[in-house]
């Protein structure tokens, strides 16, 4: 009988000790109230209550951290061994503090794969609506070497219209070729709407459709000024406005791009080659003269609330190009105010060879501000 009572006695002793420990902490904290110095009083509270705080847990690494190609090491080993070599950096270790990735990394999964993985709809280029878009010189007679236009509806267009863009992408395949490359599909649609026609019909003056497929490769290389090369990519894009002659415009391109960062500044240059078309199918044979052979996108985040972006194109052979400036500012939640200004050629495919100045004000509906 005495042996059977031992577990009961041990249990009572354990509960009593635990209750005593629980009552001591409040008593110690009560004694702290008698201390006049604020710093000493806070230290007393921390000491008396510290034993009751839950233990801190170390942060774990993301499930799919990614290594990038180390360009310098790859070149050096390829030269040393006289054969092509690909050297990967080490995948990111478990962070000790919450990790903040750059806009470029978040857009293209350069450091870690997005939790939604593949075949999910994600932001691509900005999603915006500009209810007021002012055009200094409307293109009332759009033309190209293949087509001349005398469309009454185009000739009656207003200086002020609405402009909107929707854009999304989805990852088709990830972590390819043993180098963590990703394959994407993207789609962008830009519309100009003559909404302020009064009693007349309010048509969509032009809509450009641009599906594309592209491959991104995380890389690592130092750049002057403390910058870094983060990404290389290749892609193919089709862009057209879906209209019939004489307003039909389209072209197909293959492009190469890179992603670079200097602190809060992100720079993405692209070079493209237009896929030749048969003369009977070409609606705009001289489009390269105005749109050039590439573009340069820049994005600067002043803070978490304001950003400035730019998109520039230039053809040195024809001295023609364009510059677009983008500025975002906070309104409420994820909703941002958006100002866009444009100067030059090619603000839309229909206007690829028409020069004008435009400015608009509206809202941006996603977090990805520039690319």
mmCIF file of C-alpha atoms in Angstrom:
data_model
loop_
_atom_site.group_PDB
_atom_site.id
_atom_site.type_symbol
_atom_site.label_atom_id
_atom_site.label_comp_id
_atom_site.label_asym_id
_atom_site.label_seq_id
_atom_site.Cartn_x
_atom_site.Cartn_y
_atom_site.Cartn_z
ATOM 1 C CA UNK A 1 0.000 0.000 0.000
ATOM 2 C CA UNK A 2 2.815 2.408 0.828
ATOM 3 C CA UNK A 3 4.463 1.709 -2.540
ATOM 4 C CA UNK A 4 1.240 2.478 -4.410
ATOM 5 C CA UNK A 5 1.059 5.893 -2.728
ATOM 6 C CA UNK A 6 4.462 7.050 -4.070
ATOM 7 C CA UNK A 7 3.226 8.172 -7.540
ATOM 8 C CA UNK A 8 0.397 10.121 -5.882
ATOM 9 C CA UNK A 9 2.802 11.830 -3.450
ATOM 10 C CA UNK A 10 5.206 12.701 -6.298
ATOM 11 C CA UNK A 11 2.375 14.184 -8.310
ATOM 12 C CA UNK A 12 1.214 16.336 -5.393
ATOM 13 C CA UNK A 13 4.764 17.587 -4.767
ATOM 14 C CA UNK A 14 5.211 18.481 -8.481
ATOM 15 C CA UNK A 15 1.934 20.409 -8.650
ATOM 16 C CA UNK A 16 2.741 22.252 -5.421
ATOM 17 C CA UNK A 17 6.184 23.269 -6.672
ATOM 18 C CA UNK A 18 4.766 24.444 -10.009
ATOM 19 C CA UNK A 19 2.072 26.508 -8.233
ATOM 20 C CA UNK A 20 4.675 28.114 -5.998
ATOM 21 C CA UNK A 21 6.781 29.072 -8.992
ATOM 22 C CA UNK A 22 3.735 30.607 -10.658
ATOM 23 C CA UNK A 23 2.915 32.748 -7.604
ATOM 24 C CA UNK A 24 6.468 33.982 -7.098
ATOM 25 C CA UNK A 25 6.659 35.785 -10.429
ATOM 26 C CA UNK A 26 3.717 38.139 -9.765
ATOM 27 C CA UNK A 27 5.080 38.872 -6.296
ATOM 28 C CA UNK A 28 8.448 39.797 -7.794
ATOM 29 C CA UNK A 29 6.759 41.950 -10.379
ATOM 30 C CA UNK A 30 4.760 43.673 -7.626
ATOM 31 C CA UNK A 31 7.992 44.524 -5.818
ATOM 32 C CA UNK A 32 9.260 46.207 -8.986
ATOM 33 C CA UNK A 33 6.566 48.871 -8.658
ATOM 34 C CA UNK A 34 8.447 50.306 -5.687
ATOM 35 C CA UNK A 35 11.469 51.222 -7.861
ATOM 36 C CA UNK A 36 11.505 54.888 -8.890
ATOM 37 C CA UNK A 37 14.035 54.837 -11.740
ATOM 38 C CA UNK A 38 12.233 53.860 -15.013
ATOM 39 C CA UNK A 39 15.187 51.962 -16.502
ATOM 40 C CA UNK A 40 15.789 50.011 -13.300
ATOM 41 C CA UNK A 41 12.060 49.301 -12.946
ATOM 42 C CA UNK A 42 11.925 47.912 -16.518
ATOM 43 C CA UNK A 43 14.965 45.721 -15.840
ATOM 44 C CA UNK A 44 13.250 44.419 -12.702
ATOM 45 C CA UNK A 45 10.118 43.519 -14.669
ATOM 46 C CA UNK A 46 12.188 41.741 -17.324
ATOM 47 C CA UNK A 47 14.037 39.768 -14.659
ATOM 48 C CA UNK A 48 10.934 38.765 -12.733
ATOM 49 C CA UNK A 49 8.837 37.811 -15.753
ATOM 50 C CA UNK A 50 11.521 36.443 -18.026
ATOM 51 C CA UNK A 51 11.114 32.856 -16.873
ATOM 52 C CA UNK A 52 7.492 32.894 -18.042
ATOM 53 C CA UNK A 53 8.211 34.102 -21.589
ATOM 54 C CA UNK A 54 7.947 31.421 -24.290
ATOM 55 C CA UNK A 55 11.284 30.352 -25.762
ATOM 56 C CA UNK A 56 12.144 31.977 -29.070
ATOM 57 C CA UNK A 57 12.203 29.718 -32.110
ATOM 58 C CA UNK A 58 14.834 30.147 -34.802
ATOM 59 C CA UNK A 59 13.509 31.136 -38.214
ATOM 60 C CA UNK A 60 13.633 28.370 -40.753
ATOM 61 C CA UNK A 61 14.881 28.741 -44.288
ATOM 62 C CA UNK A 62 12.390 28.969 -47.149
ATOM 63 C CA UNK A 63 11.428 25.578 -48.510
ATOM 64 C CA UNK A 64 12.878 26.171 -51.972
ATOM 65 C CA UNK A 65 15.964 28.358 -51.680
ATOM 66 C CA UNK A 66 17.791 28.631 -54.996
ATOM 67 C CA UNK A 67 21.423 28.784 -56.015
ATOM 68 C CA UNK A 68 22.494 31.058 -58.893
ATOM 69 C CA UNK A 69 25.182 30.648 -61.538
ATOM 70 C CA UNK A 70 28.421 32.287 -60.381
ATOM 71 C CA UNK A 71 29.566 33.863 -63.637
ATOM 72 C CA UNK A 72 33.107 34.723 -62.496
ATOM 73 C CA UNK A 73 33.811 31.244 -61.123
ATOM 74 C CA UNK A 74 32.240 29.600 -64.176
ATOM 75 C CA UNK A 75 34.479 31.581 -66.557
ATOM 76 C CA UNK A 76 37.622 30.953 -64.511
ATOM 77 C CA UNK A 77 37.046 27.194 -64.245
ATOM 78 C CA UNK A 78 36.098 26.944 -67.924
ATOM 79 C CA UNK A 79 39.373 28.626 -68.876
ATOM 80 C CA UNK A 80 41.421 26.527 -66.453
ATOM 81 C CA UNK A 81 39.963 23.221 -67.647
ATOM 82 C CA UNK A 82 39.509 24.213 -71.320
ATOM 83 C CA UNK A 83 35.926 22.976 -71.226
ATOM 84 C CA UNK A 84 32.640 24.710 -70.389
ATOM 85 C CA UNK A 85 31.863 24.632 -66.672
ATOM 86 C CA UNK A 86 28.870 25.915 -64.728
ATOM 87 C CA UNK A 87 29.530 26.821 -61.097
ATOM 88 C CA UNK A 88 26.592 27.479 -58.785
ATOM 89 C CA UNK A 89 26.645 29.633 -55.681
ATOM 90 C CA UNK A 90 25.584 28.094 -52.397
ATOM 91 C CA UNK A 91 21.847 28.197 -51.747
ATOM 92 C CA UNK A 92 20.836 30.784 -49.120
ATOM 93 C CA UNK A 93 21.262 29.531 -45.550
ATOM 94 C CA UNK A 94 18.579 29.694 -42.882
ATOM 95 C CA UNK A 95 18.098 33.403 -42.089
ATOM 96 C CA UNK A 96 18.451 34.675 -38.534
ATOM 97 C CA UNK A 97 16.253 37.696 -39.309
ATOM 98 C CA UNK A 98 13.173 38.050 -41.547
ATOM 99 C CA UNK A 99 14.524 38.118 -45.080
ATOM 100 C CA UNK A 100 13.462 40.842 -47.525
ATOM 101 C CA UNK A 101 14.025 40.040 -51.187
ATOM 102 C CA UNK A 102 14.435 42.683 -53.879
ATOM 103 C CA UNK A 103 11.650 43.542 -56.374
ATOM 104 C CA UNK A 104 13.580 41.776 -59.147
ATOM 105 C CA UNK A 105 14.000 38.657 -57.036
ATOM 106 C CA UNK A 106 10.318 38.603 -56.099
ATOM 107 C CA UNK A 107 9.212 39.087 -59.705
ATOM 108 C CA UNK A 108 11.270 36.229 -61.147
ATOM 109 C CA UNK A 109 11.895 33.905 -58.154
ATOM 110 C CA UNK A 110 15.648 34.482 -58.203
ATOM 111 C CA UNK A 111 16.287 33.550 -54.547
ATOM 112 C CA UNK A 112 13.337 31.383 -53.625
ATOM 113 C CA UNK A 113 10.469 29.797 -55.538
ATOM 114 C CA UNK A 114 7.096 31.413 -54.924
ATOM 115 C CA UNK A 115 4.813 29.452 -52.612
ATOM 116 C CA UNK A 116 2.193 29.133 -55.362
ATOM 117 C CA UNK A 117 4.712 27.187 -57.471
ATOM 118 C CA UNK A 118 3.817 26.598 -61.139
ATOM 119 C CA UNK A 119 0.674 27.282 -63.203
ATOM 120 C CA UNK A 120 -0.644 29.998 -60.902
ATOM 121 C CA UNK A 121 -1.547 33.501 -62.091
ATOM 122 C CA UNK A 122 0.877 36.181 -60.882
ATOM 123 C CA UNK A 123 1.601 39.837 -61.585
ATOM 124 C CA UNK A 124 3.778 40.575 -64.620
ATOM 125 C CA UNK A 125 3.799 44.210 -65.709
ATOM 126 C CA UNK A 126 1.805 46.932 -63.931
ATOM 127 C CA UNK A 127 -1.973 46.612 -63.718
ATOM 128 C CA UNK A 128 -3.352 50.142 -63.980
ATOM 129 C CA UNK A 129 -6.222 52.382 -65.042
ATOM 130 C CA UNK A 130 -5.697 55.981 -66.193
ATOM 131 C CA UNK A 131 -9.168 57.591 -66.518
ATOM 132 C CA UNK A 132 -7.497 60.762 -67.759
ATOM 133 C CA UNK A 133 -4.906 60.315 -70.521
ATOM 134 C CA UNK A 134 -4.084 63.500 -72.445
ATOM 135 C CA UNK A 135 -2.525 63.265 -75.918
ATOM 136 C CA UNK A 136 -0.959 66.473 -77.246
ATOM 137 C CA UNK A 137 -1.159 65.357 -80.880
ATOM 138 C CA UNK A 138 -3.708 62.610 -81.650
ATOM 139 C CA UNK A 139 -2.830 60.365 -84.582
ATOM 140 C CA UNK A 140 -5.888 61.106 -86.702
ATOM 141 C CA UNK A 141 -4.446 59.547 -89.862
ATOM 142 C CA UNK A 142 -2.495 56.427 -88.817
ATOM 143 C CA UNK A 143 -0.457 55.001 -91.669
ATOM 144 C CA UNK A 144 2.476 52.769 -92.556
ATOM 145 C CA UNK A 145 4.428 52.082 -95.780
ATOM 146 C CA UNK A 146 1.925 49.324 -96.525
ATOM 147 C CA UNK A 147 -1.268 51.144 -95.531
ATOM 148 C CA UNK A 148 -2.713 54.643 -95.684
ATOM 149 C CA UNK A 149 -5.661 55.529 -93.499
ATOM 150 C CA UNK A 150 -8.668 57.787 -93.929
ATOM 151 C CA UNK A 151 -10.900 56.374 -91.203
ATOM 152 C CA UNK A 152 -13.495 58.944 -90.067
ATOM 153 C CA UNK A 153 -13.581 57.510 -86.539
ATOM 154 C CA UNK A 154 -9.818 58.015 -86.174
ATOM 155 C CA UNK A 155 -10.054 61.566 -87.516
ATOM 156 C CA UNK A 156 -12.627 62.484 -84.855
ATOM 157 C CA UNK A 157 -10.672 61.267 -81.843
ATOM 158 C CA UNK A 158 -10.374 63.486 -78.775
ATOM 159 C CA UNK A 159 -7.226 64.699 -77.052
ATOM 160 C CA UNK A 160 -8.385 63.105 -73.781
ATOM 161 C CA UNK A 161 -9.141 59.411 -73.465
ATOM 162 C CA UNK A 162 -8.702 56.575 -70.955
ATOM 163 C CA UNK A 163 -5.776 54.164 -70.939
ATOM 164 C CA UNK A 164 -5.577 50.834 -69.152
ATOM 165 C CA UNK A 165 -3.247 47.855 -68.912
ATOM 166 C CA UNK A 166 -3.735 44.321 -67.651
ATOM 167 C CA UNK A 167 -0.822 41.931 -67.369
ATOM 168 C CA UNK A 168 -0.125 38.557 -65.806
ATOM 169 C CA UNK A 169 2.328 35.700 -65.992
ATOM 170 C CA UNK A 170 2.523 32.094 -64.888
ATOM 171 C CA UNK A 171 5.463 29.796 -64.336
ATOM 172 C CA UNK A 172 5.305 26.774 -66.629
ATOM 173 C CA UNK A 173 8.390 24.909 -65.379
ATOM 174 C CA UNK A 174 10.917 25.621 -62.642
ATOM 175 C CA UNK A 175 14.482 24.694 -61.650
ATOM 176 C CA UNK A 176 15.456 23.523 -65.139
ATOM 177 C CA UNK A 177 18.817 22.298 -66.493
ATOM 178 C CA UNK A 178 20.282 21.844 -63.023
ATOM 179 C CA UNK A 179 20.819 25.622 -62.849
ATOM 180 C CA UNK A 180 17.452 26.695 -61.325
ATOM 181 C CA UNK A 181 16.238 28.290 -64.573
ATOM 182 C CA UNK A 182 12.475 28.948 -64.860
ATOM 183 C CA UNK A 183 10.175 28.956 -67.901
ATOM 184 C CA UNK A 184 7.343 31.525 -67.941
ATOM 185 C CA UNK A 185 4.349 32.552 -70.024
ATOM 186 C CA UNK A 186 3.290 36.198 -69.896
ATOM 187 C CA UNK A 187 0.438 38.231 -71.343
ATOM 188 C CA UNK A 188 -0.014 42.011 -71.509
ATOM 189 C CA UNK A 189 -2.913 44.016 -72.969
ATOM 190 C CA UNK A 190 -2.953 47.814 -73.335
ATOM 191 C CA UNK A 191 -6.109 49.662 -74.426
ATOM 192 C CA UNK A 192 -6.857 53.277 -75.401
ATOM 193 C CA UNK A 193 -10.528 54.115 -74.934
ATOM 194 C CA UNK A 194 -12.193 57.202 -76.423
ATOM 195 C CA UNK A 195 -14.607 57.278 -73.515
ATOM 196 C CA UNK A 196 -15.263 61.050 -73.521
ATOM 197 C CA UNK A 197 -17.116 61.240 -76.835
ATOM 198 C CA UNK A 198 -20.327 62.634 -75.375
ATOM 199 C CA UNK A 199 -23.361 61.610 -77.390
ATOM 200 C CA UNK A 200 -21.210 59.739 -79.926
ATOM 201 C CA UNK A 201 -20.078 56.143 -79.642
ATOM 202 C CA UNK A 202 -17.144 55.595 -77.258
ATOM 203 C CA UNK A 203 -14.953 53.059 -79.054
ATOM 204 C CA UNK A 204 -11.696 51.482 -78.010
ATOM 205 C CA UNK A 205 -9.374 53.303 -80.385
ATOM 206 C CA UNK A 206 -6.656 50.660 -80.145
ATOM 207 C CA UNK A 207 -5.795 47.588 -78.096
ATOM 208 C CA UNK A 208 -2.383 45.910 -78.211
ATOM 209 C CA UNK A 209 -2.114 42.225 -77.304
ATOM 210 C CA UNK A 210 1.262 40.766 -76.335
ATOM 211 C CA UNK A 211 1.699 37.107 -75.360
ATOM 212 C CA UNK A 212 5.263 35.987 -74.679
ATOM 213 C CA UNK A 213 7.249 33.016 -73.446
ATOM 214 C CA UNK A 214 10.572 33.503 -71.713
ATOM 215 C CA UNK A 215 13.272 31.784 -69.682
ATOM 216 C CA UNK A 216 14.988 33.341 -66.648
ATOM 217 C CA UNK A 217 18.287 32.221 -65.124
ATOM 218 C CA UNK A 218 19.460 33.407 -61.680
ATOM 219 C CA UNK A 219 23.098 34.511 -61.846
ATOM 220 C CA UNK A 220 25.637 36.248 -59.644
ATOM 221 C CA UNK A 221 28.290 38.724 -60.785
ATOM 222 C CA UNK A 222 29.656 41.941 -59.308
ATOM 223 C CA UNK A 223 29.140 45.195 -61.218
ATOM 224 C CA UNK A 224 30.883 48.579 -60.829
ATOM 225 C CA UNK A 225 29.504 50.890 -58.172
ATOM 226 C CA UNK A 226 28.564 48.120 -55.792
ATOM 227 C CA UNK A 227 25.914 46.648 -58.084
ATOM 228 C CA UNK A 228 25.193 43.076 -59.008
ATOM 229 C CA UNK A 229 24.007 41.124 -62.046
ATOM 230 C CA UNK A 230 21.106 38.990 -60.799
ATOM 231 C CA UNK A 231 19.401 37.539 -63.864
ATOM 232 C CA UNK A 232 19.822 36.631 -67.529
ATOM 233 C CA UNK A 233 16.921 35.709 -69.789
ATOM 234 C CA UNK A 234 15.736 35.011 -73.315
ATOM 235 C CA UNK A 235 12.241 35.124 -74.751
ATOM 236 C CA UNK A 236 9.946 35.366 -77.749
ATOM 237 C CA UNK A 237 7.045 37.832 -78.023
ATOM 238 C CA UNK A 238 4.189 38.446 -80.447
ATOM 239 C CA UNK A 239 2.511 41.857 -80.407
ATOM 240 C CA UNK A 240 -0.484 42.886 -82.514
ATOM 241 C CA UNK A 241 -3.519 45.142 -82.323
ATOM 242 C CA UNK A 242 -6.033 42.707 -83.797
ATOM 243 C CA UNK A 243 -7.447 45.206 -86.286
ATOM 244 C CA UNK A 244 -8.126 44.750 -89.964
ATOM 245 C CA UNK A 245 -6.424 46.697 -92.755
ATOM 246 C CA UNK A 246 -5.568 49.526 -92.993
ATOM 247 C CA UNK A 247 -5.141 49.723 -89.185
ATOM 248 C CA UNK A 248 -3.567 46.301 -88.633
ATOM 249 C CA UNK A 249 -0.140 46.367 -86.934
ATOM 250 C CA UNK A 250 1.975 43.460 -85.661
ATOM 251 C CA UNK A 251 5.482 42.103 -85.208
ATOM 252 C CA UNK A 252 7.289 39.129 -83.685
ATOM 253 C CA UNK A 253 10.545 39.364 -81.737
ATOM 254 C CA UNK A 254 13.162 37.246 -80.037
ATOM 255 C CA UNK A 255 14.845 39.050 -77.166
ATOM 256 C CA UNK A 256 17.596 38.720 -74.576
ATOM 257 C CA UNK A 257 17.495 40.518 -71.236
ATOM 258 C CA UNK A 258 19.429 41.020 -68.027
ATOM 259 C CA UNK A 259 18.476 42.104 -64.522
ATOM 260 C CA UNK A 260 20.811 44.295 -62.454
ATOM 261 C CA UNK A 261 20.569 45.951 -59.051
ATOM 262 C CA UNK A 262 22.284 48.801 -57.224
ATOM 263 C CA UNK A 263 20.590 49.010 -53.835
ATOM 264 C CA UNK A 264 17.093 50.412 -54.437
ATOM 265 C CA UNK A 265 17.753 50.832 -58.173
ATOM 266 C CA UNK A 266 16.795 48.009 -60.547
ATOM 267 C CA UNK A 267 17.828 48.084 -64.224
ATOM 268 C CA UNK A 268 16.585 45.671 -66.923
ATOM 269 C CA UNK A 269 18.005 46.125 -70.453
ATOM 270 C CA UNK A 270 16.643 44.143 -73.415
ATOM 271 C CA UNK A 271 17.894 43.623 -76.956
ATOM 272 C CA UNK A 272 15.621 42.171 -79.616
ATOM 273 C CA UNK A 273 15.651 40.894 -83.172
ATOM 274 C CA UNK A 274 12.529 41.167 -85.276
ATOM 275 C CA UNK A 275 11.549 37.912 -86.978
ATOM 276 C CA UNK A 276 11.269 38.689 -90.723
ATOM 277 C CA UNK A 277 7.864 38.461 -92.396
ATOM 278 C CA UNK A 278 6.824 38.063 -96.002
ATOM 279 C CA UNK A 279 6.195 41.413 -97.654
ATOM 280 C CA UNK A 280 2.564 40.461 -98.285
ATOM 281 C CA UNK A 281 2.038 39.851 -94.558
ATOM 282 C CA UNK A 282 4.019 42.789 -93.175
ATOM 283 C CA UNK A 283 1.838 45.697 -92.017
ATOM 284 C CA UNK A 284 4.697 47.838 -90.692
ATOM 285 C CA UNK A 285 7.965 47.065 -92.453
ATOM 286 C CA UNK A 286 9.810 50.069 -90.967
ATOM 287 C CA UNK A 287 8.823 49.544 -87.326
ATOM 288 C CA UNK A 288 12.450 49.082 -86.183
ATOM 289 C CA UNK A 289 13.219 52.592 -87.407
ATOM 290 C CA UNK A 290 10.931 53.988 -84.683
ATOM 291 C CA UNK A 291 10.903 51.252 -82.024
ATOM 292 C CA UNK A 292 14.610 50.483 -82.204
ATOM 293 C CA UNK A 293 16.320 47.216 -81.319
ATOM 294 C CA UNK A 294 15.843 47.152 -77.580
ATOM 295 C CA UNK A 295 14.735 49.041 -74.491
ATOM 296 C CA UNK A 296 15.993 49.940 -71.032
ATOM 297 C CA UNK A 297 13.783 49.776 -67.956
ATOM 298 C CA UNK A 298 14.753 51.383 -64.661
ATOM 299 C CA UNK A 299 12.981 51.277 -61.334
ATOM 300 C CA UNK A 300 13.848 53.122 -58.117
ATOM 301 C CA UNK A 301 12.078 52.553 -54.811
ATOM 302 C CA UNK A 302 12.376 55.643 -52.619
ATOM 303 C CA UNK A 303 10.707 53.765 -49.746
ATOM 304 C CA UNK A 304 7.871 51.305 -49.302
ATOM 305 C CA UNK A 305 5.401 53.974 -50.375
ATOM 306 C CA UNK A 306 6.796 55.739 -53.473
ATOM 307 C CA UNK A 307 8.528 54.539 -56.642
ATOM 308 C CA UNK A 308 9.868 56.036 -59.852
ATOM 309 C CA UNK A 309 10.255 54.055 -63.067
ATOM 310 C CA UNK A 310 11.402 54.749 -66.626
ATOM 311 C CA UNK A 311 11.286 52.965 -69.984
ATOM 312 C CA UNK A 312 13.548 54.217 -72.783
ATOM 313 C CA UNK A 313 13.990 53.199 -76.430
ATOM 314 C CA UNK A 314 16.353 54.714 -78.991
ATOM 315 C CA UNK A 315 17.560 53.892 -82.497
ATOM 316 C CA UNK A 316 20.866 55.719 -83.140
ATOM 317 C CA UNK A 317 20.575 55.070 -86.888
ATOM 318 C CA UNK A 318 17.337 57.061 -87.181
ATOM 319 C CA UNK A 319 17.641 59.217 -84.022
ATOM 320 C CA UNK A 320 14.126 58.160 -83.061
ATOM 321 C CA UNK A 321 12.918 56.695 -79.810
ATOM 322 C CA UNK A 322 10.784 57.315 -76.754
ATOM 323 C CA UNK A 323 10.853 57.892 -73.002
ATOM 324 C CA UNK A 324 8.142 56.882 -70.543
ATOM 325 C CA UNK A 325 8.213 57.933 -66.870
ATOM 326 C CA UNK A 326 6.148 56.287 -64.127
ATOM 327 C CA UNK A 327 5.549 57.528 -60.580
ATOM 328 C CA UNK A 328 3.502 55.788 -57.880
ATOM 329 C CA UNK A 329 2.359 57.050 -54.496
ATOM 330 C CA UNK A 330 0.161 55.559 -51.742
ATOM 331 C CA UNK A 331 -3.602 55.993 -51.522
ATOM 332 C CA UNK A 332 -5.013 53.191 -49.362
ATOM 333 C CA UNK A 333 -3.817 49.655 -48.725
ATOM 334 C CA UNK A 334 -2.401 48.176 -51.914
ATOM 335 C CA UNK A 335 -4.093 50.854 -54.029
ATOM 336 C CA UNK A 336 -1.603 53.380 -55.396
ATOM 337 C CA UNK A 337 -1.888 56.608 -57.287
ATOM 338 C CA UNK A 338 -0.136 56.433 -60.649
ATOM 339 C CA UNK A 339 1.228 59.140 -62.937
ATOM 340 C CA UNK A 340 2.522 58.197 -66.399
ATOM 341 C CA UNK A 341 4.167 60.518 -68.932
ATOM 342 C CA UNK A 342 5.292 59.657 -72.466
ATOM 343 C CA UNK A 343 7.341 61.408 -75.152
ATOM 344 C CA UNK A 344 8.296 60.080 -78.576
ATOM 345 C CA UNK A 345 7.246 57.296 -80.941
ATOM 346 C CA UNK A 346 5.471 53.999 -80.349
ATOM 347 C CA UNK A 347 3.192 54.678 -77.397
ATOM 348 C CA UNK A 348 0.960 52.070 -79.057
ATOM 349 C CA UNK A 349 1.422 49.854 -82.111
ATOM 350 C CA UNK A 350 -1.020 51.962 -84.113
ATOM 351 C CA UNK A 351 1.107 55.019 -83.285
ATOM 352 C CA UNK A 352 4.493 53.343 -83.808
ATOM 353 C CA UNK A 353 5.573 56.018 -86.333
ATOM 354 C CA UNK A 354 3.689 58.948 -84.774
ATOM 355 C CA UNK A 355 5.412 61.299 -82.320
ATOM 356 C CA UNK A 356 3.483 62.885 -79.471
ATOM 357 C CA UNK A 357 3.534 63.834 -75.793
ATOM 358 C CA UNK A 358 1.071 62.325 -73.325
ATOM 359 C CA UNK A 359 0.421 62.395 -69.601
ATOM 360 C CA UNK A 360 -2.142 60.639 -67.439
ATOM 361 C CA UNK A 361 -3.291 60.171 -63.856
ATOM 362 C CA UNK A 362 -4.965 57.149 -62.353
ATOM 363 C CA UNK A 363 -4.468 54.174 -60.071
ATOM 364 C CA UNK A 364 -2.201 51.129 -59.985
ATOM 365 C CA UNK A 365 -3.722 47.959 -58.609
ATOM 366 C CA UNK A 366 -0.711 45.721 -57.999
ATOM 367 C CA UNK A 367 2.583 45.921 -56.104
ATOM 368 C CA UNK A 368 4.886 45.405 -59.069
ATOM 369 C CA UNK A 369 5.471 48.946 -60.226
ATOM 370 C CA UNK A 370 7.802 49.015 -63.173
ATOM 371 C CA UNK A 371 8.378 45.892 -65.235
#
